[in-house]
Amino acid sequence: MGNYVNNHLIRDEQVEYETDYHWIIFISLGSIFTLFLKPIIDKWTSEFAITNKRVVIKTGLISRKTIEMNLQKIESVNVDQSILGRMLGYGDLHLIGTGGTRETFRKIRKPIVFRKRFQELSHY
Protein backbone atom coordinates (compact mmCIF):
# COMPACT_ATOMS: atom_id res chain seq x y z
CA MET A 1 0.00 0.00 0.00
CA GLY A 2 1.22 3.46 -0.79
CA ASN A 3 2.22 6.04 1.80
CA TYR A 4 -0.50 8.54 0.93
CA VAL A 5 -3.36 6.05 1.22
CA ASN A 6 -1.89 4.47 4.34
CA ASN A 7 -1.42 7.84 6.05
CA HIS A 8 -4.94 9.09 5.21
CA LEU A 9 -7.13 6.16 6.25
CA ILE A 10 -9.96 7.15 8.56
CA ARG A 11 -11.29 5.19 11.53
CA ASP A 12 -12.45 1.64 10.63
CA GLU A 13 -11.26 2.06 7.04
CA GLN A 14 -9.22 -0.58 5.23
CA VAL A 15 -7.88 -0.92 1.72
CA GLU A 16 -9.85 -3.42 -0.35
CA TYR A 17 -8.09 -3.05 -3.71
CA GLU A 18 -5.22 -1.06 -5.19
CA THR A 19 -3.65 -0.74 -8.59
CA ASP A 20 -1.20 1.50 -10.43
CA TYR A 21 -0.18 2.57 -13.89
CA HIS A 22 0.42 -0.19 -16.43
CA TRP A 23 3.92 -0.69 -17.81
CA ILE A 24 2.66 0.56 -21.20
CA ILE A 25 3.26 4.14 -19.97
CA PHE A 26 6.95 3.53 -20.71
CA ILE A 27 6.19 3.14 -24.44
CA SER A 28 5.59 6.65 -25.75
CA LEU A 29 7.42 9.57 -27.29
CA GLY A 30 7.07 11.51 -24.06
CA SER A 31 8.87 8.81 -22.10
CA ILE A 32 11.68 8.68 -24.68
CA PHE A 33 12.08 12.48 -24.68
CA THR A 34 12.33 12.54 -20.88
CA LEU A 35 14.74 9.57 -20.86
CA PHE A 36 12.01 7.50 -19.17
CA LEU A 37 12.05 9.74 -16.09
CA LYS A 38 8.43 10.91 -16.48
CA PRO A 39 6.86 7.43 -16.49
CA ILE A 40 9.15 6.30 -13.66
CA ILE A 41 8.09 9.28 -11.53
CA ASP A 42 4.42 8.85 -12.52
CA LYS A 43 4.43 5.16 -11.58
CA TRP A 44 6.39 5.76 -8.38
CA THR A 45 4.25 8.65 -7.10
CA SER A 46 0.73 7.55 -8.04
CA GLU A 47 -1.68 5.52 -5.93
CA PHE A 48 -5.10 4.16 -6.92
CA ALA A 49 -7.02 2.50 -4.10
CA ILE A 50 -10.52 1.49 -3.11
CA THR A 51 -11.25 1.22 0.59
CA ASN A 52 -14.38 -0.04 2.27
CA LYS A 53 -15.55 3.62 2.45
CA ARG A 54 -14.13 5.56 -0.51
CA VAL A 55 -11.99 5.72 -3.62
CA VAL A 56 -8.62 7.39 -3.02
CA ILE A 57 -6.40 8.42 -5.93
CA LYS A 58 -3.17 10.41 -5.66
CA THR A 59 -0.99 11.42 -8.61
CA GLY A 60 2.01 13.70 -8.98
CA LEU A 61 5.28 14.47 -7.27
CA ILE A 62 5.74 18.23 -7.12
CA SER A 63 2.25 19.17 -8.25
CA ARG A 64 -0.01 16.71 -6.45
CA LYS A 65 -3.58 15.86 -7.39
CA THR A 66 -5.75 13.90 -4.98
CA ILE A 67 -9.25 12.56 -5.46
CA GLU A 68 -11.09 11.15 -2.46
CA MET A 69 -14.71 10.26 -3.13
CA ASN A 70 -17.08 8.43 -0.83
CA LEU A 71 -18.39 5.24 -2.43
CA GLN A 72 -21.97 6.49 -2.09
CA LYS A 73 -21.10 9.73 -3.96
CA ILE A 74 -19.84 7.96 -7.09
CA GLU A 75 -22.49 7.39 -9.73
CA SER A 76 -20.38 5.20 -12.00
CA VAL A 77 -16.93 3.94 -12.84
CA ASN A 78 -16.51 3.59 -16.60
CA VAL A 79 -13.68 1.81 -18.38
CA ASP A 80 -12.39 2.44 -21.90
CA GLN A 81 -10.05 -0.13 -23.41
CA SER A 82 -8.56 -0.39 -26.86
CA ILE A 83 -7.91 -3.77 -28.44
CA LEU A 84 -4.29 -3.60 -27.29
CA GLY A 85 -5.48 -2.52 -23.85
CA ARG A 86 -7.74 -5.56 -23.58
CA MET A 87 -4.94 -7.87 -24.66
CA LEU A 88 -2.38 -6.38 -22.27
CA GLY A 89 -4.70 -5.57 -19.36
CA TYR A 90 -4.82 -1.78 -19.20
CA GLY A 91 -7.33 0.98 -19.89
CA ASP A 92 -8.73 4.34 -18.89
CA LEU A 93 -10.86 4.85 -15.77
CA HIS A 94 -13.61 7.48 -15.71
CA LEU A 95 -15.05 8.23 -12.27
CA ILE A 96 -18.35 10.11 -12.41
CA GLY A 97 -19.54 11.55 -9.13
CA THR A 98 -22.82 13.02 -8.05
CA GLY A 99 -23.21 16.51 -9.43
CA GLY A 100 -21.50 15.55 -12.67
CA THR A 101 -17.89 15.68 -11.54
CA ARG A 102 -15.76 13.57 -13.85
CA GLU A 103 -12.19 12.38 -13.32
CA THR A 104 -10.22 10.40 -15.92
CA PHE A 105 -7.08 8.35 -15.30
CA ARG A 106 -5.29 6.87 -18.30
CA LYS A 107 -3.43 3.58 -18.75
CA ILE A 108 -4.38 2.01 -15.43
CA ARG A 109 -3.46 -1.61 -14.78
CA LYS A 110 -6.48 -3.96 -14.55
CA PRO A 111 -9.24 -1.32 -14.82
CA ILE A 112 -11.98 -3.97 -15.08
CA VAL A 113 -10.96 -5.41 -11.70
CA PHE A 114 -10.99 -1.87 -10.25
CA ARG A 115 -14.55 -1.34 -11.49
CA LYS A 116 -15.66 -4.76 -10.25
CA ARG A 117 -14.28 -4.15 -6.74
CA PHE A 118 -15.98 -0.74 -6.69
CA GLN A 119 -19.30 -2.31 -7.67
CA GLU A 120 -18.96 -5.01 -5.01
CA LEU A 121 -18.19 -2.49 -2.26
CA SER A 122 -20.73 0.15 -3.27
CA HIS A 123 -23.61 -2.24 -2.63
CA TYR A 124 -22.99 -2.41 1.14
N, CA, C and O atoms as a DFTB+ gen file, in Angstrom:
496 C
 N C O
     1  1       0.843      -1.166       0.000
     2  2       0.000       0.000       0.000
     3  2       0.890       1.232       0.000
     4  3       1.955       1.250       0.618
     5  1       0.445       2.242      -0.691
     6  2       1.219       3.465      -0.790
     7  2       1.175       4.291       0.482
     8  3       0.285       4.121       1.316
     9  1       2.133       5.178       0.622
    10  2       2.218       6.041       1.798
    11  2       1.031       6.968       1.935
    12  3       0.504       7.129       3.036
    13  1       0.595       7.585       0.841
    14  2      -0.503       8.535       0.932
    15  2      -1.764       7.849       1.449
    16  3      -2.381       8.310       2.410
    17  1      -2.139       6.755       0.813
    18  2      -3.362       6.049       1.216
    19  2      -3.230       5.566       2.663
    20  3      -4.152       5.731       3.463
    21  1      -2.106       4.981       2.988
    22  2      -1.885       4.468       4.341
    23  2      -1.975       5.570       5.387
    24  3      -2.541       5.356       6.460
    25  1      -1.430       6.741       5.093
    26  2      -1.424       7.844       6.055
    27  2      -2.753       8.584       6.142
    28  3      -2.938       9.386       7.058
    29  1      -3.679       8.346       5.226
    30  2      -4.938       9.086       5.215
    31  2      -6.168       8.195       5.389
    32  3      -7.276       8.592       5.029
    33  1      -5.983       7.014       5.929
    34  2      -7.132       6.163       6.249
    35  2      -7.858       6.747       7.458
    36  3      -7.228       7.250       8.388
    37  1      -9.178       6.675       7.434
    38  2      -9.959       7.153       8.562
    39  2     -10.327       5.964       9.449
    40  3     -10.039       4.816       9.109
    41  1     -10.951       6.239      10.564
    42  2     -11.290       5.188      11.526
    43  2     -12.121       4.081      10.867
    44  3     -13.065       4.365      10.130
    45  1     -11.773       2.847      11.130
    46  2     -12.451       1.642      10.628
    47  2     -12.385       1.519       9.110
    48  3     -13.230       0.857       8.509
    49  1     -11.405       2.138       8.493
    50  2     -11.257       2.056       7.040
    51  2     -10.092       1.126       6.712
    52  3      -9.053       1.147       7.373
    53  1     -10.287       0.316       5.683
    54  2      -9.225      -0.583       5.234
    55  2      -9.217      -0.657       3.714
    56  3     -10.258      -0.547       3.066
    57  1      -8.033      -0.845       3.162
    58  2      -7.878      -0.917       1.716
    59  2      -8.411      -2.263       1.227
    60  3      -8.042      -3.315       1.748
    61  1      -9.272      -2.214       0.232
    62  2      -9.852      -3.421      -0.352
    63  2      -9.204      -3.789      -1.683
    64  3      -9.130      -4.967      -2.034
    65  1      -8.733      -2.784      -2.425
    66  2      -8.088      -3.046      -3.714
    67  2      -7.213      -1.853      -4.074
    68  3      -7.572      -0.706      -3.808
    69  1      -6.063      -2.133      -4.680
    70  2      -5.220      -1.055      -5.187
    71  2      -4.568      -1.481      -6.495
    72  3      -4.336      -2.664      -6.744
    73  1      -4.285      -0.496      -7.308
    74  2      -3.647      -0.737      -8.590
    75  2      -2.715       0.429      -8.874
    76  3      -2.559       1.323      -8.043
    77  1      -2.098       0.418     -10.043
    78  2      -1.198       1.498     -10.431
    79  2      -1.195       1.619     -11.944
    80  3      -1.991       0.981     -12.632
    81  1      -0.294       2.442     -12.452
    82  2      -0.182       2.570     -13.895
    83  2       0.366       1.277     -14.494
    84  3       1.162       0.577     -13.867
    85  1      -0.062       0.976     -15.695
    86  2       0.416      -0.190     -16.434
    87  2       1.788       0.120     -17.016
    88  3       2.119       1.285     -17.234
    89  1       2.580      -0.901     -17.266
    90  2       3.924      -0.689     -17.814
    91  2       3.903      -0.044     -19.201
    92  3       4.937       0.434     -19.666
    93  1       2.765      -0.021     -19.861
    94  2       2.659       0.561     -21.202
    95  2       2.972       2.058     -21.190
    96  3       3.252       2.629     -22.244
    97  1       2.930       2.705     -20.024
    98  2       3.257       4.137     -19.970
    99  2       4.711       4.396     -20.359
   100  3       5.070       5.529     -20.681
   101  1       5.544       3.369     -20.332
   102  2       6.945       3.526     -20.714
   103  2       7.139       3.546     -22.233
   104  3       8.225       3.864     -22.716
   105  1       6.087       3.205     -22.985
   106  2       6.194       3.142     -24.443
   107  2       5.449       4.335     -25.043
   108  3       4.276       4.240     -25.404
   109  1       6.155       5.449     -25.139
   110  2       5.594       6.651     -25.749
   111  2       6.730       7.600     -26.094
   112  3       7.851       7.463     -25.604
   113  1       6.414       8.560     -26.947
   114  2       7.421       9.570     -27.294
   115  2       7.789      10.415     -26.081
   116  3       8.950      10.786     -25.903
   117  1       6.809      10.714     -25.258
   118  2       7.074      11.507     -24.061
   119  2       8.052      10.831     -23.123
   120  3       8.903      11.496     -22.532
   121  1       7.945       9.522     -22.979
   122  2       8.873       8.814     -22.101
   123  2      10.279       8.780     -22.699
   124  3      11.267       8.853     -21.968
   125  1      10.370       8.669     -24.025
   126  2      11.681       8.676     -24.675
   127  2      12.330      10.052     -24.542
   128  3      13.517      10.155     -24.232
   129  1      11.542      11.122     -24.779
   130  2      12.081      12.482     -24.681
   131  2      12.547      12.837     -23.274
   132  3      13.465      13.642     -23.111
   133  1      11.933      12.253     -22.269
   134  2      12.330      12.535     -20.882
   135  2      13.269      11.469     -20.341
   136  3      13.495      11.384     -19.134
   137  1      13.821      10.646     -21.250
   138  2      14.736       9.566     -20.862
   139  2      14.102       8.631     -19.833
   140  3      14.771       8.142     -18.923
   141  1      12.817       8.396     -19.994
   142  2      12.008       7.501     -19.168
   143  2      11.833       7.982     -17.731
   144  3      11.337       7.234     -16.888
   145  1      12.230       9.212     -17.442
   146  2      12.046       9.738     -16.089
   147  2      10.582      10.022     -15.780
   148  3      10.123       9.731     -14.675
   149  1       9.837      10.587     -16.734
   150  2       8.428      10.912     -16.484
   151  2       7.607       9.681     -16.106
   152  3       6.914       9.706     -15.089
   153  1       7.665       8.586     -16.908
   154  2       6.860       7.433     -16.492
   155  2       7.350       6.784     -15.194
   156  3       6.548       6.234     -14.440
   157  1       8.639       6.841     -14.932
   158  2       9.148       6.296     -13.664
   159  2       8.579       7.089     -12.494
   160  3       8.106       6.510     -11.516
   161  1       8.627       8.423     -12.598
   162  2       8.090       9.277     -11.527
   163  2       6.581       9.100     -11.404
   164  3       6.055       9.008     -10.295
   165  1       5.876       9.051     -12.548
   166  2       4.421       8.850     -12.517
   167  2       4.062       7.549     -11.817
   168  3       3.176       7.529     -10.962
   169  1       4.738       6.467     -12.168
   170  2       4.428       5.159     -11.578
   171  2       4.785       5.131     -10.093
   172  3       4.062       4.548      -9.283
   173  1       5.896       5.760      -9.746
   174  2       6.389       5.762      -8.378
   175  2       5.540       6.623      -7.443
   176  3       5.421       6.317      -6.257
   177  1       4.951       7.697      -7.971
   178  2       4.252       8.652      -7.101
   179  2       2.732       8.582      -7.182
   180  3       2.056       9.422      -6.588
   181  1       2.183       7.622      -7.885
   182  2       0.727       7.545      -8.041
   183  2       0.161       6.359      -7.278
   184  3       0.760       5.285      -7.233
   185  1      -0.998       6.572      -6.682
   186  2      -1.682       5.523      -5.933
   187  2      -3.160       5.525      -6.322
   188  3      -3.792       6.579      -6.389
   189  1      -3.696       4.346      -6.573
   190  2      -5.100       4.158      -6.924
   191  2      -5.645       3.087      -5.988
   192  3      -5.255       1.924      -6.086
   193  1      -6.536       3.463      -5.088
   194  2      -7.017       2.504      -4.101
   195  2      -8.522       2.647      -3.887
   196  3      -9.100       3.725      -4.026
   197  1      -9.124       1.517      -3.544
   198  2     -10.518       1.488      -3.106
   199  2     -10.505       0.947      -1.688
   200  3      -9.956      -0.122      -1.421
   201  1     -11.115       1.694      -0.786
   202  2     -11.248       1.219       0.586
   203  2     -12.693       0.792       0.796
   204  3     -13.510       0.873      -0.121
   205  1     -13.001       0.347       1.979
   206  2     -14.378      -0.036       2.273
   207  2     -15.298       1.177       2.395
   208  3     -16.508       1.016       2.547
   209  1     -14.730       2.413       2.330
   210  2     -15.545       3.616       2.454
   211  2     -15.439       4.587       1.284
   212  3     -16.366       5.362       1.049
   213  1     -14.322       4.564       0.538
   214  2     -14.128       5.556      -0.507
   215  2     -13.103       5.110      -1.540
   216  3     -12.412       4.106      -1.370
   217  1     -13.027       5.884      -2.611
   218  2     -11.993       5.724      -3.620
   219  2     -10.969       6.821      -3.363
   220  3     -11.324       7.993      -3.236
   221  1      -9.692       6.436      -3.286
   222  2      -8.621       7.385      -3.022
   223  2      -7.605       7.277      -4.157
   224  3      -7.057       6.204      -4.411
   225  1      -7.362       8.396      -4.832
   226  2      -6.397       8.425      -5.929
   227  2      -5.482       9.616      -5.721
   228  3      -5.938      10.737      -5.497
   229  1      -4.170       9.355      -5.800
   230  2      -3.175      10.411      -5.665
   231  2      -2.201      10.287      -6.820
   232  3      -1.668       9.208      -7.077
   233  1      -1.966      11.399      -7.522
   234  2      -0.988      11.424      -8.606
   235  2      -0.102      12.646      -8.435
   236  3      -0.513      13.650      -7.853
   237  1       1.111      12.549      -8.946
   238  2       2.007      13.698      -8.980
   239  2       3.052      13.699      -7.894
   240  3       2.861      13.142      -6.813
   241  1       4.171      14.343      -8.209
   242  2       5.280      14.466      -7.269
   243  2       5.346      15.883      -6.714
   244  3       5.127      16.096      -5.522
   245  1       5.641      16.834      -7.560
   246  2       5.738      18.226      -7.116
   247  2       4.351      18.854      -7.099
   248  3       3.953      19.456      -6.102
   249  1       3.628      18.717      -8.178
   250  2       2.248      19.167      -8.251
   251  2       1.368      17.948      -7.996
   252  3       1.260      17.074      -8.856
   253  1       0.757      17.881      -6.857
   254  2      -0.011      16.705      -6.449
   255  2      -1.492      16.900      -6.703
   256  3      -2.040      17.974      -6.454
   257  1      -2.137      15.855      -7.199
   258  2      -3.579      15.857      -7.394
   259  2      -4.147      14.686      -6.606
   260  3      -3.711      13.548      -6.775
   261  1      -5.116      14.965      -5.748
   262  2      -5.751      13.897      -4.977
   263  2      -7.254      13.922      -5.210
   264  3      -7.879      14.980      -5.276
   265  1      -7.807      12.738      -5.330
   266  2      -9.251      12.555      -5.459
   267  2      -9.654      11.594      -4.352
   268  3      -9.135      10.480      -4.273
   269  1     -10.563      12.013      -3.511
   270  2     -11.091      11.149      -2.460
   271  2     -12.611      11.280      -2.499
   272  3     -13.176      12.300      -2.104
   273  1     -13.256      10.222      -2.984
   274  2     -14.711      10.256      -3.133
   275  2     -15.337       9.122      -2.334
   276  3     -14.914       7.971      -2.433
   277  1     -16.346       9.457      -1.544
   278  2     -17.083       8.426      -0.825
   279  2     -17.748       7.496      -1.830
   280  3     -18.205       7.940      -2.883
   281  1     -17.804       6.216      -1.510
   282  2     -18.391       5.242      -2.430
   283  2     -19.827       5.609      -2.795
   284  3     -20.249       5.408      -3.933
   285  1     -20.581       6.147      -1.828
   286  2     -21.973       6.493      -2.091
   287  2     -22.111       7.718      -2.989
   288  3     -23.186       7.951      -3.541
   289  1     -21.049       8.507      -3.149
   290  2     -21.098       9.726      -3.963
   291  2     -20.607       9.498      -5.393
   292  3     -20.528      10.444      -6.177
   293  1     -20.284       8.276      -5.731
   294  2     -19.836       7.956      -7.086
   295  2     -20.992       7.309      -7.829
   296  3     -21.509       6.273      -7.409
   297  1     -21.393       7.923      -8.933
   298  2     -22.494       7.385      -9.727
   299  2     -22.045       6.204     -10.571
   300  3     -22.756       5.205     -10.678
   301  1     -20.854       6.318     -11.176
   302  2     -20.383       5.200     -12.001
   303  2     -18.875       5.257     -12.192
   304  3     -18.245       6.310     -12.098
   305  1     -18.329       4.088     -12.462
   306  2     -16.934       3.938     -12.842
   307  2     -16.951       3.308     -14.230
   308  3     -17.341       2.152     -14.395
   309  1     -16.524       4.083     -15.225
   310  2     -16.512       3.593     -16.599
   311  2     -15.091       3.242     -17.009
   312  3     -14.126       3.844     -16.539
   313  1     -14.980       2.264     -17.887
   314  2     -13.681       1.808     -18.375
   315  2     -13.677       1.879     -19.894
   316  3     -14.613       1.414     -20.546
   317  1     -12.626       2.460     -20.456
   318  2     -12.394       2.444     -21.898
   319  2     -11.123       1.654     -22.149
   320  3     -10.083       1.926     -21.549
   321  1     -11.212       0.666     -23.049
   322  2     -10.051      -0.135     -23.406
   323  2      -9.978      -0.288     -24.915
   324  3     -10.979      -0.572     -25.573
   325  1      -8.781      -0.096     -25.454
   326  2      -8.556      -0.387     -26.862
   327  2      -8.350      -1.897     -27.007
   328  3      -8.343      -2.629     -26.017
   329  1      -8.187      -2.343     -28.229
   330  2      -7.910      -3.769     -28.444
   331  2      -6.610      -4.153     -27.756
   332  3      -6.542      -5.173     -27.071
   333  1      -5.571      -3.328     -27.939
   334  2      -4.289      -3.600     -27.287
   335  2      -4.438      -3.551     -25.768
   336  3      -3.839      -4.357     -25.056
   337  1      -5.228      -2.614     -25.279
   338  2      -5.482      -2.517     -23.846
   339  2      -6.149      -3.762     -23.290
   340  3      -5.813      -4.207     -22.192
   341  1      -7.081      -4.326     -24.028
   342  2      -7.738      -5.560     -23.581
   343  2      -6.766      -6.722     -23.577
   344  3      -6.793      -7.559     -22.675
   345  1      -5.906      -6.774     -24.587
   346  2      -4.940      -7.875     -24.662
   347  2      -3.880      -7.774     -23.557
   348  3      -3.461      -8.791     -23.005
   349  1      -3.452      -6.560     -23.240
   350  2      -2.377      -6.378     -22.265
   351  2      -2.868      -6.048     -20.857
   352  3      -2.071      -6.035     -19.920
   353  1      -4.146      -5.786     -20.695
   354  2      -4.705      -5.569     -19.361
   355  2      -4.589      -4.154     -18.822
   356  3      -4.298      -3.965     -17.641
   357  1      -4.814      -3.152     -19.676
   358  2      -4.822      -1.775     -19.201
   359  2      -5.961      -1.010     -19.868
   360  3      -6.539      -1.467     -20.855
   361  1      -6.273       0.157     -19.317
   362  2      -7.325       0.981     -19.888
   363  2      -7.462       2.278     -19.134
   364  3      -6.679       2.577     -18.232
   365  1      -8.466       3.046     -19.511
   366  2      -8.735       4.340     -18.894
   367  2      -9.920       4.211     -17.947
   368  3     -10.929       3.589     -18.278
   369  1      -9.786       4.809     -16.761
   370  2     -10.859       4.849     -15.768
   371  2     -11.520       6.220     -15.810
   372  3     -10.836       7.242     -15.855
   373  1     -12.843       6.239     -15.794
   374  2     -13.609       7.482     -15.711
   375  2     -14.502       7.386     -14.484
   376  3     -15.447       6.597     -14.465
   377  1     -14.212       8.179     -13.465
   378  2     -15.046       8.228     -12.269
   379  2     -16.026       9.379     -12.429
   380  3     -15.622      10.516     -12.674
   381  1     -17.312       9.084     -12.290
   382  2     -18.346      10.106     -12.407
   383  2     -19.061      10.189     -11.058
   384  3     -19.699       9.236     -10.610
   385  1     -18.936      11.346     -10.433
   386  2     -19.537      11.547      -9.126
   387  2     -20.873      12.244      -9.217
   388  3     -21.274      12.725     -10.278
   389  1     -21.557      12.290      -8.090
   390  2     -22.819      13.023      -8.053
   391  2     -22.531      14.485      -8.338
   392  3     -21.504      15.016      -7.915
   393  1     -23.419      15.122      -9.040
   394  2     -23.209      16.506      -9.430
   395  2     -22.460      16.640     -10.742
   396  3     -22.184      17.753     -11.191
   397  1     -22.129      15.513     -11.361
   398  2     -21.501      15.549     -12.670
   399  2     -19.994      15.674     -12.685
   400  3     -19.407      15.812     -13.758
   401  1     -19.343      15.631     -11.524
   402  2     -17.887      15.684     -11.540
   403  2     -17.343      14.451     -12.247
   404  3     -17.838      13.339     -12.061
   405  1     -16.315      14.667     -13.060
   406  2     -15.763      13.565     -13.848
   407  2     -14.238      13.611     -13.769
   408  3     -13.628      14.645     -14.043
   409  1     -13.639      12.510     -13.401
   410  2     -12.189      12.381     -13.323
   411  2     -11.758      11.212     -14.205
   412  3     -12.353      10.136     -14.157
   413  1     -10.715      11.433     -15.011
   414  2     -10.218      10.401     -15.916
   415  2      -8.770      10.094     -15.583
   416  3      -7.965      10.999     -15.360
   417  1      -8.447       8.812     -15.553
   418  2      -7.084       8.349     -15.305
   419  2      -6.735       7.354     -16.397
   420  3      -7.428       6.355     -16.590
   421  1      -5.654       7.636     -17.108
   422  2      -5.287       6.865     -18.299
   423  2      -4.247       5.791     -17.999
   424  3      -3.377       5.943     -17.142
   425  1      -4.382       4.691     -18.754
   426  2      -3.425       3.576     -18.749
   427  2      -3.240       2.961     -17.362
   428  3      -2.120       2.791     -16.879
   429  1      -4.361       2.637     -16.743
   430  2      -4.382       2.015     -15.430
   431  2      -4.322       0.499     -15.601
   432  3      -4.956      -0.059     -16.496
   433  1      -3.564      -0.151     -14.748
   434  2      -3.463      -1.610     -14.775
   435  2      -4.753      -2.225     -14.216
   436  3      -5.248      -1.818     -13.165
   437  1      -5.275      -3.201     -14.934
   438  2      -6.481      -3.956     -14.554
   439  2      -7.675      -3.063     -14.205
   440  3      -8.189      -3.141     -13.089
   441  1      -8.121      -2.226     -15.130
   442  2      -9.242      -1.324     -14.815
   443  2     -10.571      -2.051     -14.608
   444  3     -11.432      -1.573     -13.869
   445  1     -10.737      -3.197     -15.256
   446  2     -11.982      -3.966     -15.084
   447  2     -12.087      -4.488     -13.649
   448  3     -13.171      -4.488     -13.065
   449  1     -10.973      -4.927     -13.087
   450  2     -10.960      -5.407     -11.702
   451  2     -11.265      -4.245     -10.756
   452  3     -11.996      -4.409      -9.779
   453  1     -10.700      -3.069     -11.051
   454  2     -10.989      -1.873     -10.247
   455  2     -12.487      -1.600     -10.227
   456  3     -13.071      -1.396      -9.162
   457  1     -13.110      -1.595     -11.406
   458  2     -14.553      -1.341     -11.492
   459  2     -15.351      -2.421     -10.758
   460  3     -16.321      -2.112     -10.065
   461  1     -14.954      -3.666     -10.905
   462  2     -15.663      -4.765     -10.246
   463  2     -15.593      -4.633      -8.726
   464  3     -16.601      -4.814      -8.042
   465  1     -14.411      -4.320      -8.193
   466  2     -14.278      -4.151      -6.741
   467  2     -15.119      -2.960      -6.256
   468  3     -15.736      -3.024      -5.192
   469  1     -15.137      -1.879      -7.042
   470  2     -15.983      -0.742      -6.687
   471  2     -17.443      -1.166      -6.613
   472  3     -18.137      -0.842      -5.649
   473  1     -17.911      -1.887      -7.625
   474  2     -19.296      -2.311      -7.671
   475  2     -19.636      -3.235      -6.491
   476  3     -20.721      -3.137      -5.918
   477  1     -18.722      -4.113      -6.139
   478  2     -18.960      -5.010      -5.006
   479  2     -19.068      -4.231      -3.695
   480  3     -19.923      -4.530      -2.861
   481  1     -18.211      -3.243      -3.516
   482  2     -18.193      -2.490      -2.263
   483  2     -19.284      -1.436      -2.172
   484  3     -19.726      -1.098      -1.074
   485  1     -19.725      -0.913      -3.310
   486  2     -20.729       0.154      -3.270
   487  2     -22.122      -0.372      -2.963
   488  3     -23.042       0.420      -2.756
   489  1     -22.299      -1.674      -2.928
   490  2     -23.614      -2.245      -2.629
   491  2     -23.814      -2.530      -1.143
   492  3     -24.845      -3.084      -0.759
   493  1     -22.853      -2.165      -0.305
   494  2     -22.992      -2.412       1.138
   495  2     -23.945      -1.430       1.757
   496  3     -24.187      -1.482       2.963
